[in-house]
Short mmCIF file of C-alpha atoms and ligand atoms in Angstrom, two decimals:
data_model
loop_
_atom_site.label_atom_id
_atom_site.label_comp_id
_atom_site.label_asym_id
_atom_site.label_seq_id
_atom_site.Cartn_x
_atom_site.Cartn_y
_atom_site.Cartn_z
CA MET A 1 -3.72 -14.66 -8.22
CA GLU A 2 -0.59 -13.15 -9.64
CA GLU A 3 2.85 -13.89 -8.29
CA ILE A 4 6.28 -12.51 -9.08
CA THR A 5 9.74 -12.81 -7.65
CA THR A 6 11.92 -9.71 -7.71
CA LYS A 7 15.67 -9.88 -7.53
CA ASN A 8 16.33 -6.42 -6.15
CA LEU A 9 14.72 -3.24 -4.84
CA GLU A 10 14.44 -1.65 -8.28
CA GLU A 11 12.48 -4.60 -9.67
CA THR A 12 10.00 -4.34 -6.80
CA GLN A 13 9.59 -0.62 -7.34
CA ILE A 14 9.15 -0.93 -11.09
CA PHE A 15 6.53 -3.64 -10.55
CA ALA A 16 4.70 -1.34 -8.11
CA GLU A 17 4.93 1.58 -10.51
CA GLU A 18 3.30 -0.47 -13.28
CA LEU A 19 0.56 -1.68 -10.93
CA ALA A 20 -0.20 1.92 -9.95
CA LYS A 21 -0.92 2.74 -13.56
CA LYS A 22 -3.83 0.27 -13.49
CA MET A 23 -5.60 2.10 -10.65
CA LYS A 24 -8.97 3.68 -11.41
CA GLY A 25 -9.72 5.44 -8.11
CA GLY A 26 -11.08 4.10 -4.82
CA GLU A 27 -8.63 1.20 -4.55
CA VAL A 28 -7.41 -0.10 -1.20
CA LEU A 29 -4.19 -2.13 -1.21
CA LEU A 30 -3.35 -4.19 1.87
CA LEU A 31 0.36 -4.96 2.12
CA SER A 32 1.41 -7.77 4.43
CA GLY A 33 4.76 -9.33 5.20
CA ASP A 34 7.50 -9.21 7.81
CA LEU A 35 9.60 -6.15 8.64
CA GLY A 36 12.03 -5.54 5.81
CA ALA A 37 10.01 -7.57 3.31
CA GLY A 38 9.56 -4.53 1.06
CA LYS A 39 6.16 -3.01 1.83
CA THR A 40 7.38 0.57 2.13
CA SER A 41 9.75 0.17 -0.82
CA PHE A 42 6.83 -1.09 -2.91
CA THR A 43 4.79 1.92 -1.79
CA GLN A 44 7.52 4.29 -3.01
CA GLY A 45 7.37 2.80 -6.50
CA PHE A 46 3.59 2.75 -6.38
CA ALA A 47 3.41 6.45 -5.51
CA LYS A 48 5.77 7.25 -8.37
CA GLY A 49 3.42 5.39 -10.70
CA LEU A 50 0.54 7.56 -9.46
CA GLY A 51 2.53 10.60 -10.50
CA ILE A 52 3.66 11.63 -7.02
CA SER A 53 7.16 13.05 -7.09
CA GLN A 54 7.42 13.69 -3.36
CA ARG A 55 9.56 11.28 -1.38
CA ILE A 56 7.52 8.65 0.46
CA ILE A 57 8.67 8.30 4.06
CA SER A 58 7.45 5.46 6.23
CA PRO A 59 4.51 6.68 8.34
CA THR A 60 5.22 4.23 11.16
CA PHE A 61 5.28 6.84 13.92
CA ILE A 62 2.43 8.99 12.72
CA ILE A 63 0.37 6.11 11.25
CA MET A 64 -0.84 7.94 8.16
CA ARG A 65 0.51 10.35 5.55
CA SER A 66 -1.42 11.84 2.67
CA TYR A 67 -0.11 13.04 -0.67
CA ASP A 68 -1.80 15.09 -3.36
CA ILE A 69 -1.96 13.49 -6.75
CA LEU A 70 -1.59 15.91 -9.63
CA GLU A 71 -4.66 16.43 -11.75
CA ASN A 72 -5.26 13.40 -13.92
CA GLU A 73 -7.91 12.10 -16.27
CA LYS A 74 -8.89 9.29 -13.88
CA GLY A 75 -10.12 11.73 -11.25
CA PHE A 76 -8.34 10.52 -8.17
CA LYS A 77 -6.88 13.19 -5.99
CA LYS A 78 -5.23 11.86 -2.89
CA PHE A 79 -2.95 9.03 -1.95
CA PHE A 80 -2.92 7.78 1.64
CA HIS A 81 -0.07 5.68 3.01
CA VAL A 82 -1.07 4.05 6.28
CA ASP A 83 1.09 1.95 8.61
CA LEU A 84 -0.95 0.28 11.34
CA TYR A 85 2.06 -1.34 13.03
CA ARG A 86 1.70 0.81 16.11
CA THR A 87 -2.07 0.68 16.44
CA GLU A 88 -3.53 -1.64 18.99
CA SER A 89 -7.24 -1.83 18.47
CA GLU A 90 -9.99 -1.30 15.97
CA HIS A 91 -10.94 1.63 18.16
CA ASP A 92 -7.58 3.35 17.36
CA ILE A 93 -8.22 2.73 13.71
CA GLU A 94 -11.77 4.03 13.73
CA GLY A 95 -10.34 7.28 15.06
CA LEU A 96 -8.25 7.68 11.92
CA GLY A 97 -11.33 8.02 9.75
CA LEU A 98 -10.00 5.24 7.59
CA LEU A 99 -13.41 3.83 6.71
CA GLU A 100 -14.41 7.09 5.08
CA LEU A 101 -11.10 7.41 3.25
CA MET A 102 -11.38 3.88 1.92
CA SER A 103 -14.83 4.43 0.48
CA ASP A 104 -13.97 7.55 -1.50
CA LYS A 105 -13.33 7.11 -5.23
CA GLU A 106 -11.03 10.11 -5.18
CA ASN A 107 -8.58 8.28 -2.93
CA ILE A 108 -6.08 5.49 -3.32
CA VAL A 109 -5.13 3.90 0.01
CA VAL A 110 -2.16 1.66 0.79
CA ILE A 111 -2.13 0.00 4.22
CA GLU A 112 0.82 -1.76 5.85
CA TRP A 113 0.07 -4.25 8.69
CA PRO A 114 -3.58 -4.65 7.60
CA ASP A 115 -4.17 -7.57 10.02
CA ARG A 116 -4.82 -4.77 12.56
CA LEU A 117 -7.97 -3.84 10.63
CA GLY A 118 -9.92 -6.85 11.93
CA LYS A 119 -13.54 -6.42 10.93
CA LEU A 120 -12.76 -3.09 9.29
CA LYS A 121 -11.05 -4.84 6.41
CA PRO A 122 -12.90 -3.78 3.26
CA GLU A 123 -14.51 -6.36 0.98
CA LYS A 124 -13.13 -4.71 -2.11
CA ARG A 125 -9.39 -4.78 -1.82
CA TRP A 126 -6.10 -5.89 -3.25
CA GLU A 127 -4.12 -8.15 -0.95
CA ILE A 128 -0.42 -8.04 -1.64
CA SER A 129 1.90 -10.19 0.40
CA PHE A 130 5.68 -10.03 0.55
CA THR A 131 8.02 -12.86 1.46
CA THR A 132 11.75 -12.49 1.91
CA LEU A 133 13.49 -15.27 -0.03
CA SER A 134 17.06 -14.04 0.37
CA GLU A 135 18.84 -10.76 1.04
CA ASN A 136 17.73 -9.21 -2.26
CA SER A 137 14.97 -11.47 -3.45
CA ARG A 138 11.28 -11.13 -2.60
CA LYS A 139 8.21 -13.08 -3.58
CA ILE A 140 5.18 -10.85 -4.13
CA MET A 141 1.70 -12.36 -4.34
CA ILE A 142 -1.30 -10.36 -5.44
CA GLU A 143 -4.94 -11.21 -5.06
CA LYS A 144 -7.80 -8.92 -5.97
CA TYR A 145 -11.15 -9.20 -4.14
CA GLU A 146 -14.30 -7.46 -5.34
P1 LIG B 1 8.88 -3.08 5.11
O1 LIG B 1 8.14 -1.82 4.84
O2 LIG B 1 8.17 -4.32 4.60
O3 LIG B 1 9.29 -3.24 6.54
P2 LIG B 1 11.03 -1.82 3.64
O4 LIG B 1 10.54 -1.54 2.28
O5 LIG B 1 11.11 -0.71 4.62
O6 LIG B 1 10.22 -3.06 4.26
O7 LIG B 1 12.49 -2.45 3.55
C1 LIG B 1 12.85 -3.38 2.59
C2 LIG B 1 14.36 -3.46 2.57
O8 LIG B 1 14.78 -4.57 1.78
C3 LIG B 1 15.00 -2.21 1.96
O9 LIG B 1 16.18 -1.91 2.67
C4 LIG B 1 15.31 -2.64 0.54
O10 LIG B 1 16.41 -1.97 -0.01
C5 LIG B 1 15.66 -4.12 0.75
N1 LIG B 1 15.44 -4.97 -0.43
C6 LIG B 1 16.34 -5.84 -0.92
N2 LIG B 1 15.87 -6.52 -1.97
C7 LIG B 1 14.58 -6.08 -2.15
C8 LIG B 1 13.57 -6.44 -3.09
N3 LIG B 1 13.72 -7.38 -4.03
N4 LIG B 1 12.40 -5.78 -2.99
C9 LIG B 1 12.20 -4.86 -2.03
N5 LIG B 1 13.13 -4.48 -1.12
C10 LIG B 1 14.32 -5.09 -1.17
MG1 LIG B 2 7.24 -0.40 6.22
#
């Protein structure tokens, strides 16, 4: 388990950007933490680290957004940013085709509110949890399961 405390938004985004550079393809990152804890902000830095220059907007209302990743030597092609906040059942989630997306080596998938996955939670995953310590300080804990 890795743990860091960031003192501002930029530190969280730089941390995420560095983590993105370690991705090999096929990773699923589950981001948990309260509203405002920094999950979407982290995702913005993460996407930048994957080489995505497009702005990352929270997919809360549409649940999922996909982004093309420019050609790279690692072979991954698409980044999916999923926010399950508004989903209510595993049935909703099955309809998104998430299981297929998560098992494709050409994809990198980041999921906010992953508790909604229930039994659909993949065995191989990174669990990243965010805790608000003060207005600008966040504790980020990372655990990798394989
Ligand atoms: P979530 O997706 O978890 O609901 P957001 O990323 O949308 O959270 O919002 C986090 C908010 O907290 C942003 O307004 C951001 O500027 C602010 N913030 C302050 N300090 C930090 C920090 N250290 N890391 C991440 N975000 C921070
Ligand atoms: Mg969010």
